[in-house]
Amino acid sequence: EPEPEPEPEIEEPEETDTIQCPVCSTSVSEDRQYCPACGQSLHEQCPVCGTGVEGEVYCPECGSRLEEACPVCDATRVDDERFCEGCGHDFEA
């Protein structure tokens, strides 16, 4: 008895991870730099040179500090808090 022919393989499109635009909520492919609907930057970028800097304290390209530092103790300012978690300095004074 002849063997049945194998079923042809169907190539399924690769699934790409998506993220949601924080401004307009459009679903956007994770590899996009900007939202195609509103133009919002989708990844953290260095304000000096534009290099992608997700999760960095200093830009790996130009060395710029990416987060505000306390002028008294050099601790990183967290979430725009008014007072430094390290020494209590008032950032708005």
PDB file of N, CA and C in Angstrom:
ATOM      1  N   GLU A   1       0.859  -1.179   0.000  1.00  0.00           N
ATOM      2  CA  GLU A   1       0.000   0.000   0.000  1.00  0.00           C
ATOM      3  C   GLU A   1       0.905   1.242   0.000  1.00  0.00           C
ATOM      4  N   PRO A   2       0.666   2.208  -0.892  1.00  0.00           N
ATOM      5  CA  PRO A   2       1.535   3.400  -0.956  1.00  0.00           C
ATOM      6  C   PRO A   2       1.342   4.287   0.274  1.00  0.00           C
ATOM      7  N   GLU A   3       2.454   4.929   0.656  1.00  0.00           N
ATOM      8  CA  GLU A   3       2.384   5.840   1.813  1.00  0.00           C
ATOM      9  C   GLU A   3       1.631   7.103   1.419  1.00  0.00           C
ATOM     10  N   PRO A   4       0.814   7.623   2.332  1.00  0.00           N
ATOM     11  CA  PRO A   4       0.102   8.869   2.003  1.00  0.00           C
ATOM     12  C   PRO A   4       1.098  10.022   1.883  1.00  0.00           C
ATOM     13  N   GLU A   5       0.772  10.921   0.973  1.00  0.00           N
ATOM     14  CA  GLU A   5       1.652  12.082   0.790  1.00  0.00           C
ATOM     15  C   GLU A   5       1.566  12.976   2.021  1.00  0.00           C
ATOM     16  N   PRO A   6       2.728  13.488   2.451  1.00  0.00           N
ATOM     17  CA  PRO A   6       2.681  14.390   3.613  1.00  0.00           C
ATOM     18  C   PRO A   6       1.965  15.684   3.247  1.00  0.00           C
ATOM     19  N   GLU A   7       1.289  16.216   4.241  1.00  0.00           N
ATOM     20  CA  GLU A   7       0.581  17.473   3.998  1.00  0.00           C
ATOM     21  C   GLU A   7       1.599  18.586   3.820  1.00  0.00           C
ATOM     22  N   PRO A   8       1.342  19.501   2.887  1.00  0.00           N
ATOM     23  CA  PRO A   8       2.307  20.592   2.690  1.00  0.00           C
ATOM     24  C   PRO A   8       2.377  21.471   3.938  1.00  0.00           C
ATOM     25  N   GLU A   9       3.597  21.915   4.222  1.00  0.00           N
ATOM     26  CA  GLU A   9       3.768  22.789   5.388  1.00  0.00           C
ATOM     27  C   GLU A   9       3.275  24.180   5.044  1.00  0.00           C
ATOM     28  N   ILE A  10       2.492  24.705   5.928  1.00  0.00           N
ATOM     29  CA  ILE A  10       1.989  26.060   5.734  1.00  0.00           C
ATOM     30  C   ILE A  10       2.811  26.977   6.619  1.00  0.00           C
ATOM     31  N   GLU A  11       3.446  27.947   5.962  1.00  0.00           N
ATOM     32  CA  GLU A  11       4.247  28.888   6.743  1.00  0.00           C
ATOM     33  C   GLU A  11       3.326  29.916   7.365  1.00  0.00           C
ATOM     34  N   GLU A  12       3.362  29.959   8.691  1.00  0.00           N
ATOM     35  CA  GLU A  12       2.556  30.947   9.383  1.00  0.00           C
ATOM     36  C   GLU A  12       3.401  32.186   9.592  1.00  0.00           C
ATOM     37  N   PRO A  13       2.792  33.354   9.486  1.00  0.00           N
ATOM     38  CA  PRO A  13       3.575  34.574   9.702  1.00  0.00           C
ATOM     39  C   PRO A  13       4.123  34.609  11.122  1.00  0.00           C
ATOM     40  N   GLU A  14       5.337  35.136  11.235  1.00  0.00           N
ATOM     41  CA  GLU A  14       5.942  35.239  12.565  1.00  0.00           C
ATOM     42  C   GLU A  14       5.136  36.199  13.417  1.00  0.00           C
ATOM     43  N   GLU A  15       4.912  35.785  14.661  1.00  0.00           N
ATOM     44  CA  GLU A  15       4.210  36.673  15.575  1.00  0.00           C
ATOM     45  C   GLU A  15       5.199  37.707  16.087  1.00  0.00           C
ATOM     46  N   THR A  16       4.813  38.958  16.032  1.00  0.00           N
ATOM     47  CA  THR A  16       5.679  39.989  16.585  1.00  0.00           C
ATOM     48  C   THR A  16       5.032  40.521  17.847  1.00  0.00           C
ATOM     49  N   ASP A  17       5.850  40.776  18.832  1.00  0.00           N
ATOM     50  CA  ASP A  17       5.334  41.323  20.078  1.00  0.00           C
ATOM     51  C   ASP A  17       4.885  42.751  19.830  1.00  0.00           C
ATOM     52  N   THR A  18       3.813  43.116  20.486  1.00  0.00           N
ATOM     53  CA  THR A  18       3.318  44.479  20.337  1.00  0.00           C
ATOM     54  C   THR A  18       3.297  45.174  21.691  1.00  0.00           C
ATOM     55  N   ILE A  19       3.378  46.476  21.616  1.00  0.00           N
ATOM     56  CA  ILE A  19       3.247  47.319  22.800  1.00  0.00           C
ATOM     57  C   ILE A  19       2.148  48.327  22.510  1.00  0.00           C
ATOM     58  N   GLN A  20       1.666  48.957  23.549  1.00  0.00           N
ATOM     59  CA  GLN A  20       0.602  49.933  23.387  1.00  0.00           C
ATOM     60  C   GLN A  20       1.192  51.330  23.503  1.00  0.00           C
ATOM     61  N   CYS A  21       0.854  52.194  22.558  1.00  0.00           N
ATOM     62  CA  CYS A  21       1.316  53.575  22.611  1.00  0.00           C
ATOM     63  C   CYS A  21       0.775  54.227  23.885  1.00  0.00           C
ATOM     64  N   PRO A  22       1.649  54.873  24.680  1.00  0.00           N
ATOM     65  CA  PRO A  22       1.191  55.494  25.924  1.00  0.00           C
ATOM     66  C   PRO A  22       0.314  56.725  25.719  1.00  0.00           C
ATOM     67  N   VAL A  23       0.305  57.268  24.503  1.00  0.00           N
ATOM     68  CA  VAL A  23      -0.480  58.471  24.240  1.00  0.00           C
ATOM     69  C   VAL A  23      -1.842  58.141  23.633  1.00  0.00           C
ATOM     70  N   CYS A  24      -1.842  57.338  22.542  1.00  0.00           N
ATOM     71  CA  CYS A  24      -3.104  57.106  21.827  1.00  0.00           C
ATOM     72  C   CYS A  24      -3.621  55.672  21.928  1.00  0.00           C
ATOM     73  N   SER A  25      -2.894  54.797  22.635  1.00  0.00           N
ATOM     74  CA  SER A  25      -3.284  53.401  22.873  1.00  0.00           C
ATOM     75  C   SER A  25      -3.291  52.513  21.632  1.00  0.00           C
ATOM     76  N   THR A  26      -2.704  52.967  20.533  1.00  0.00           N
ATOM     77  CA  THR A  26      -2.595  52.133  19.337  1.00  0.00           C
ATOM     78  C   THR A  26      -1.666  50.962  19.624  1.00  0.00           C
ATOM     79  N   SER A  27      -2.007  49.778  19.133  1.00  0.00           N
ATOM     80  CA  SER A  27      -1.150  48.606  19.268  1.00  0.00           C
ATOM     81  C   SER A  27      -0.071  48.695  18.188  1.00  0.00           C
ATOM     82  N   VAL A  28       1.204  48.667  18.615  1.00  0.00           N
ATOM     83  CA  VAL A  28       2.324  48.903  17.710  1.00  0.00           C
ATOM     84  C   VAL A  28       3.354  47.793  17.875  1.00  0.00           C
ATOM     85  N   SER A  29       3.958  47.360  16.780  1.00  0.00           N
ATOM     86  CA  SER A  29       5.015  46.356  16.833  1.00  0.00           C
ATOM     87  C   SER A  29       6.140  46.856  17.732  1.00  0.00           C
ATOM     88  N   GLU A  30       6.642  45.950  18.595  1.00  0.00           N
ATOM     89  CA  GLU A  30       7.657  46.317  19.589  1.00  0.00           C
ATOM     90  C   GLU A  30       8.936  46.872  18.963  1.00  0.00           C
ATOM     91  N   ASP A  31       9.217  46.505  17.707  1.00  0.00           N
ATOM     92  CA  ASP A  31      10.450  46.973  17.083  1.00  0.00           C
ATOM     93  C   ASP A  31      10.341  48.363  16.464  1.00  0.00           C
ATOM     94  N   ARG A  32       9.164  48.969  16.504  1.00  0.00           N
ATOM     95  CA  ARG A  32       8.996  50.329  15.979  1.00  0.00           C
ATOM     96  C   ARG A  32       9.519  51.336  16.992  1.00  0.00           C
ATOM     97  N   GLN A  33      10.104  52.405  16.511  1.00  0.00           N
ATOM     98  CA  GLN A  33      10.624  53.447  17.385  1.00  0.00           C
ATOM     99  C   GLN A  33       9.555  54.492  17.721  1.00  0.00           C
ATOM    100  N   TYR A  34       8.631  54.707  16.785  1.00  0.00           N
ATOM    101  CA  TYR A  34       7.604  55.732  16.965  1.00  0.00           C
ATOM    102  C   TYR A  34       6.237  55.156  16.632  1.00  0.00           C
ATOM    103  N   CYS A  35       5.201  55.682  17.267  1.00  0.00           N
ATOM    104  CA  CYS A  35       3.834  55.269  16.983  1.00  0.00           C
ATOM    105  C   CYS A  35       3.442  55.796  15.601  1.00  0.00           C
ATOM    106  N   PRO A  36       2.949  54.925  14.708  1.00  0.00           N
ATOM    107  CA  PRO A  36       2.563  55.390  13.379  1.00  0.00           C
ATOM    108  C   PRO A  36       1.301  56.250  13.393  1.00  0.00           C
ATOM    109  N   ALA A  37       0.527  56.177  14.459  1.00  0.00           N
ATOM    110  CA  ALA A  37      -0.714  56.946  14.532  1.00  0.00           C
ATOM    111  C   ALA A  37      -0.501  58.371  15.043  1.00  0.00           C
ATOM    112  N   CYS A  38       0.365  58.527  16.068  1.00  0.00           N
ATOM    113  CA  CYS A  38       0.501  59.865  16.669  1.00  0.00           C
ATOM    114  C   CYS A  38       1.938  60.380  16.714  1.00  0.00           C
ATOM    115  N   GLY A  39       2.915  59.524  16.381  1.00  0.00           N
ATOM    116  CA  GLY A  39       4.306  59.975  16.353  1.00  0.00           C
ATOM    117  C   GLY A  39       5.044  59.902  17.676  1.00  0.00           C
ATOM    118  N   GLN A  40       4.396  59.419  18.728  1.00  0.00           N
ATOM    119  CA  GLN A  40       5.022  59.331  20.051  1.00  0.00           C
ATOM    120  C   GLN A  40       6.213  58.378  20.015  1.00  0.00           C
ATOM    121  N   SER A  41       7.331  58.771  20.644  1.00  0.00           N
ATOM    122  CA  SER A  41       8.468  57.875  20.792  1.00  0.00           C
ATOM    123  C   SER A  41       8.046  56.723  21.699  1.00  0.00           C
ATOM    124  N   LEU A  42       8.365  55.494  21.296  1.00  0.00           N
ATOM    125  CA  LEU A  42       7.917  54.322  22.044  1.00  0.00           C
ATOM    126  C   LEU A  42       8.987  53.739  22.949  1.00  0.00           C
ATOM    127  N   HIS A  43      10.201  54.211  22.844  1.00  0.00           N
ATOM    128  CA  HIS A  43      11.295  53.693  23.653  1.00  0.00           C
ATOM    129  C   HIS A  43      12.070  54.870  24.225  1.00  0.00           C
ATOM    130  N   GLU A  44      12.605  54.672  25.420  1.00  0.00           N
ATOM    131  CA  GLU A  44      13.385  55.735  26.040  1.00  0.00           C
ATOM    132  C   GLU A  44      14.603  56.034  25.184  1.00  0.00           C
ATOM    133  N   GLN A  45      14.859  57.329  24.967  1.00  0.00           N
ATOM    134  CA  GLN A  45      16.009  57.754  24.185  1.00  0.00           C
ATOM    135  C   GLN A  45      16.781  58.808  24.954  1.00  0.00           C
ATOM    136  N   CYS A  46      18.089  58.829  24.735  1.00  0.00           N
ATOM    137  CA  CYS A  46      18.931  59.858  25.333  1.00  0.00           C
ATOM    138  C   CYS A  46      18.521  61.208  24.753  1.00  0.00           C
ATOM    139  N   PRO A  47      18.261  62.206  25.600  1.00  0.00           N
ATOM    140  CA  PRO A  47      17.865  63.515  25.087  1.00  0.00           C
ATOM    141  C   PRO A  47      19.009  64.244  24.379  1.00  0.00           C
ATOM    142  N   VAL A  48      20.246  63.794  24.591  1.00  0.00           N
ATOM    143  CA  VAL A  48      21.400  64.450  23.970  1.00  0.00           C
ATOM    144  C   VAL A  48      21.699  63.872  22.590  1.00  0.00           C
ATOM    145  N   CYS A  49      21.800  62.522  22.490  1.00  0.00           N
ATOM    146  CA  CYS A  49      22.230  61.926  21.218  1.00  0.00           C
ATOM    147  C   CYS A  49      21.188  61.034  20.547  1.00  0.00           C
ATOM    148  N   GLY A  50      20.074  60.724  21.230  1.00  0.00           N
ATOM    149  CA  GLY A  50      19.009  59.932  20.627  1.00  0.00           C
ATOM    150  C   GLY A  50      19.183  58.425  20.688  1.00  0.00           C
ATOM    151  N   THR A  51      20.233  57.939  21.335  1.00  0.00           N
ATOM    152  CA  THR A  51      20.468  56.500  21.466  1.00  0.00           C
ATOM    153  C   THR A  51      19.406  55.873  22.365  1.00  0.00           C
ATOM    154  N   GLY A  52      18.983  54.641  22.052  1.00  0.00           N
ATOM    155  CA  GLY A  52      18.044  53.918  22.904  1.00  0.00           C
ATOM    156  C   GLY A  52      18.682  53.636  24.256  1.00  0.00           C
ATOM    157  N   VAL A  53      17.973  53.949  25.345  1.00  0.00           N
ATOM    158  CA  VAL A  53      18.575  53.869  26.679  1.00  0.00           C
ATOM    159  C   VAL A  53      17.669  53.221  27.721  1.00  0.00           C
ATOM    160  N   GLU A  54      16.803  52.285  27.321  1.00  0.00           N
ATOM    161  CA  GLU A  54      15.889  51.663  28.281  1.00  0.00           C
ATOM    162  C   GLU A  54      16.641  51.089  29.473  1.00  0.00           C
ATOM    163  N   GLY A  55      16.253  51.499  30.673  1.00  0.00           N
ATOM    164  CA  GLY A  55      16.810  50.946  31.897  1.00  0.00           C
ATOM    165  C   GLY A  55      18.210  51.418  32.248  1.00  0.00           C
ATOM    166  N   GLU A  56      18.754  52.363  31.520  1.00  0.00           N
ATOM    167  CA  GLU A  56      20.107  52.853  31.782  1.00  0.00           C
ATOM    168  C   GLU A  56      20.058  54.101  32.663  1.00  0.00           C
ATOM    169  N   VAL A  57      21.115  54.339  33.416  1.00  0.00           N
ATOM    170  CA  VAL A  57      21.250  55.568  34.198  1.00  0.00           C
ATOM    171  C   VAL A  57      22.089  56.569  33.403  1.00  0.00           C
ATOM    172  N   TYR A  58      23.075  56.043  32.664  1.00  0.00           N
ATOM    173  CA  TYR A  58      23.918  56.866  31.796  1.00  0.00           C
ATOM    174  C   TYR A  58      23.778  56.360  30.366  1.00  0.00           C
ATOM    175  N   CYS A  59      23.822  57.259  29.387  1.00  0.00           N
ATOM    176  CA  CYS A  59      23.745  56.867  27.985  1.00  0.00           C
ATOM    177  C   CYS A  59      24.995  56.074  27.612  1.00  0.00           C
ATOM    178  N   PRO A  60      24.832  54.875  27.029  1.00  0.00           N
ATOM    179  CA  PRO A  60      25.994  54.076  26.657  1.00  0.00           C
ATOM    180  C   PRO A  60      26.774  54.675  25.489  1.00  0.00           C
ATOM    181  N   GLU A  61      26.167  55.594  24.754  1.00  0.00           N
ATOM    182  CA  GLU A  61      26.832  56.201  23.596  1.00  0.00           C
ATOM    183  C   GLU A  61      27.598  57.470  23.959  1.00  0.00           C
ATOM    184  N   CYS A  62      26.931  58.418  24.649  1.00  0.00           N
ATOM    185  CA  CYS A  62      27.579  59.714  24.909  1.00  0.00           C
ATOM    186  C   CYS A  62      27.890  59.956  26.381  1.00  0.00           C
ATOM    187  N   GLY A  63      27.399  59.082  27.275  1.00  0.00           N
ATOM    188  CA  GLY A  63      27.722  59.205  28.696  1.00  0.00           C
ATOM    189  C   GLY A  63      26.858  60.173  29.484  1.00  0.00           C
ATOM    190  N   SER A  64      25.863  60.787  28.853  1.00  0.00           N
ATOM    191  CA  SER A  64      25.006  61.737  29.565  1.00  0.00           C
ATOM    192  C   SER A  64      24.212  61.031  30.656  1.00  0.00           C
ATOM    193  N   ARG A  65      24.046  61.695  31.802  1.00  0.00           N
ATOM    194  CA  ARG A  65      23.209  61.147  32.874  1.00  0.00           C
ATOM    195  C   ARG A  65      21.763  61.293  32.437  1.00  0.00           C
ATOM    196  N   LEU A  66      20.999  60.230  32.559  1.00  0.00           N
ATOM    197  CA  LEU A  66      19.634  60.208  32.042  1.00  0.00           C
ATOM    198  C   LEU A  66      18.589  60.511  33.095  1.00  0.00           C
ATOM    199  N   GLU A  67      18.948  60.351  34.349  1.00  0.00           N
ATOM    200  CA  GLU A  67      18.012  60.621  35.429  1.00  0.00           C
ATOM    201  C   GLU A  67      18.559  61.760  36.268  1.00  0.00           C
ATOM    202  N   GLU A  68      17.662  62.530  36.838  1.00  0.00           N
ATOM    203  CA  GLU A  68      18.085  63.655  37.668  1.00  0.00           C
ATOM    204  C   GLU A  68      18.743  63.146  38.943  1.00  0.00           C
ATOM    205  N   ALA A  69      19.865  63.757  39.285  1.00  0.00           N
ATOM    206  CA  ALA A  69      20.593  63.375  40.499  1.00  0.00           C
ATOM    207  C   ALA A  69      20.410  64.443  41.564  1.00  0.00           C
ATOM    208  N   CYS A  70      20.379  64.023  42.815  1.00  0.00           N
ATOM    209  CA  CYS A  70      20.303  64.950  43.938  1.00  0.00           C
ATOM    210  C   CYS A  70      21.603  65.750  43.994  1.00  0.00           C
ATOM    211  N   PRO A  71      21.507  67.082  44.078  1.00  0.00           N
ATOM    212  CA  PRO A  71      22.722  67.896  44.145  1.00  0.00           C
ATOM    213  C   PRO A  71      23.458  67.769  45.481  1.00  0.00           C
ATOM    214  N   VAL A  72      22.802  67.206  46.495  1.00  0.00           N
ATOM    215  CA  VAL A  72      23.420  67.066  47.815  1.00  0.00           C
ATOM    216  C   VAL A  72      24.135  65.721  47.949  1.00  0.00           C
ATOM    217  N   CYS A  73      23.421  64.614  47.634  1.00  0.00           N
ATOM    218  CA  CYS A  73      24.007  63.286  47.881  1.00  0.00           C
ATOM    219  C   CYS A  73      24.206  62.450  46.618  1.00  0.00           C
ATOM    220  N   ASP A  74      23.831  62.976  45.452  1.00  0.00           N
ATOM    221  CA  ASP A  74      23.982  62.319  44.151  1.00  0.00           C
ATOM    222  C   ASP A  74      23.079  61.097  43.961  1.00  0.00           C
ATOM    223  N   ALA A  75      22.097  60.890  44.847  1.00  0.00           N
ATOM    224  CA  ALA A  75      21.139  59.795  44.659  1.00  0.00           C
ATOM    225  C   ALA A  75      20.250  60.129  43.460  1.00  0.00           C
ATOM    226  N   THR A  76      19.747  59.116  42.790  1.00  0.00           N
ATOM    227  CA  THR A  76      18.871  59.320  41.642  1.00  0.00           C
ATOM    228  C   THR A  76      17.481  59.704  42.115  1.00  0.00           C
ATOM    229  N   ARG A  77      16.926  60.755  41.502  1.00  0.00           N
ATOM    230  CA  ARG A  77      15.562  61.179  41.822  1.00  0.00           C
ATOM    231  C   ARG A  77      14.595  60.128  41.292  1.00  0.00           C
ATOM    232  N   VAL A  78      13.676  59.686  42.118  1.00  0.00           N
ATOM    233  CA  VAL A  78      12.747  58.620  41.769  1.00  0.00           C
ATOM    234  C   VAL A  78      11.379  59.201  41.418  1.00  0.00           C
ATOM    235  N   ASP A  79      10.899  58.869  40.215  1.00  0.00           N
ATOM    236  CA  ASP A  79       9.535  59.215  39.785  1.00  0.00           C
ATOM    237  C   ASP A  79       9.139  60.662  40.071  1.00  0.00           C
ATOM    238  N   ASP A  80      10.042  61.587  39.852  1.00  0.00           N
ATOM    239  CA  ASP A  80       9.766  63.013  40.065  1.00  0.00           C
ATOM    240  C   ASP A  80       9.272  63.332  41.473  1.00  0.00           C
ATOM    241  N   GLU A  81       9.693  62.522  42.460  1.00  0.00           N
ATOM    242  CA  GLU A  81       9.353  62.806  43.856  1.00  0.00           C
ATOM    243  C   GLU A  81       9.921  64.171  44.235  1.00  0.00           C
ATOM    244  N   ARG A  82       9.247  64.849  45.129  1.00  0.00           N
ATOM    245  CA  ARG A  82       9.706  66.171  45.542  1.00  0.00           C
ATOM    246  C   ARG A  82      10.950  66.088  46.416  1.00  0.00           C
ATOM    247  N   PHE A  83      11.018  65.070  47.296  1.00  0.00           N
ATOM    248  CA  PHE A  83      12.130  64.963  48.240  1.00  0.00           C
ATOM    249  C   PHE A  83      13.029  63.782  47.887  1.00  0.00           C
ATOM    250  N   CYS A  84      14.330  63.970  48.082  1.00  0.00           N
ATOM    251  CA  CYS A  84      15.318  62.930  47.820  1.00  0.00           C
ATOM    252  C   CYS A  84      15.140  61.791  48.813  1.00  0.00           C
ATOM    253  N   GLU A  85      15.151  60.554  48.310  1.00  0.00           N
ATOM    254  CA  GLU A  85      15.040  59.392  49.191  1.00  0.00           C
ATOM    255  C   GLU A  85      16.323  59.172  49.983  1.00  0.00           C
ATOM    256  N   GLY A  86      17.430  59.713  49.500  1.00  0.00           N
ATOM    257  CA  GLY A  86      18.713  59.519  50.170  1.00  0.00           C
ATOM    258  C   GLY A  86      18.940  60.459  51.335  1.00  0.00           C
ATOM    259  N   CYS A  87      18.612  61.756  51.137  1.00  0.00           N
ATOM    260  CA  CYS A  87      18.949  62.725  52.180  1.00  0.00           C
ATOM    261  C   CYS A  87      17.814  63.685  52.532  1.00  0.00           C
ATOM    262  N   GLY A  88      16.690  63.602  51.819  1.00  0.00           N
ATOM    263  CA  GLY A  88      15.566  64.476  52.130  1.00  0.00           C
ATOM    264  C   GLY A  88      15.606  65.833  51.440  1.00  0.00           C
ATOM    265  N   HIS A  89      16.589  66.069  50.577  1.00  0.00           N
ATOM    266  CA  HIS A  89      16.686  67.349  49.859  1.00  0.00           C
ATOM    267  C   HIS A  89      15.384  67.637  49.113  1.00  0.00           C
ATOM    268  N   ASP A  90      14.932  68.890  49.156  1.00  0.00           N
ATOM    269  CA  ASP A  90      13.726  69.328  48.460  1.00  0.00           C
ATOM    270  C   ASP A  90      14.120  69.744  47.040  1.00  0.00           C
ATOM    271  N   PHE A  91      13.738  68.940  46.041  1.00  0.00           N
ATOM    272  CA  PHE A  91      14.091  69.237  44.653  1.00  0.00           C
ATOM    273  C   PHE A  91      13.424  70.505  44.144  1.00  0.00           C
ATOM    274  N   GLU A  92      12.345  70.933  44.768  1.00  0.00           N
ATOM    275  CA  GLU A  92      11.612  72.105  44.301  1.00  0.00           C
ATOM    276  C   GLU A  92      11.979  73.376  45.053  1.00  0.00           C
ATOM    277  N   ALA A  93      12.943  73.289  45.969  1.00  0.00           N
ATOM    278  CA  ALA A  93      13.336  74.470  46.758  1.00  0.00           C
ATOM    279  C   ALA A  93      14.200  75.399  45.932  1.00  0.00           C
TER     280      ALA A  93
END
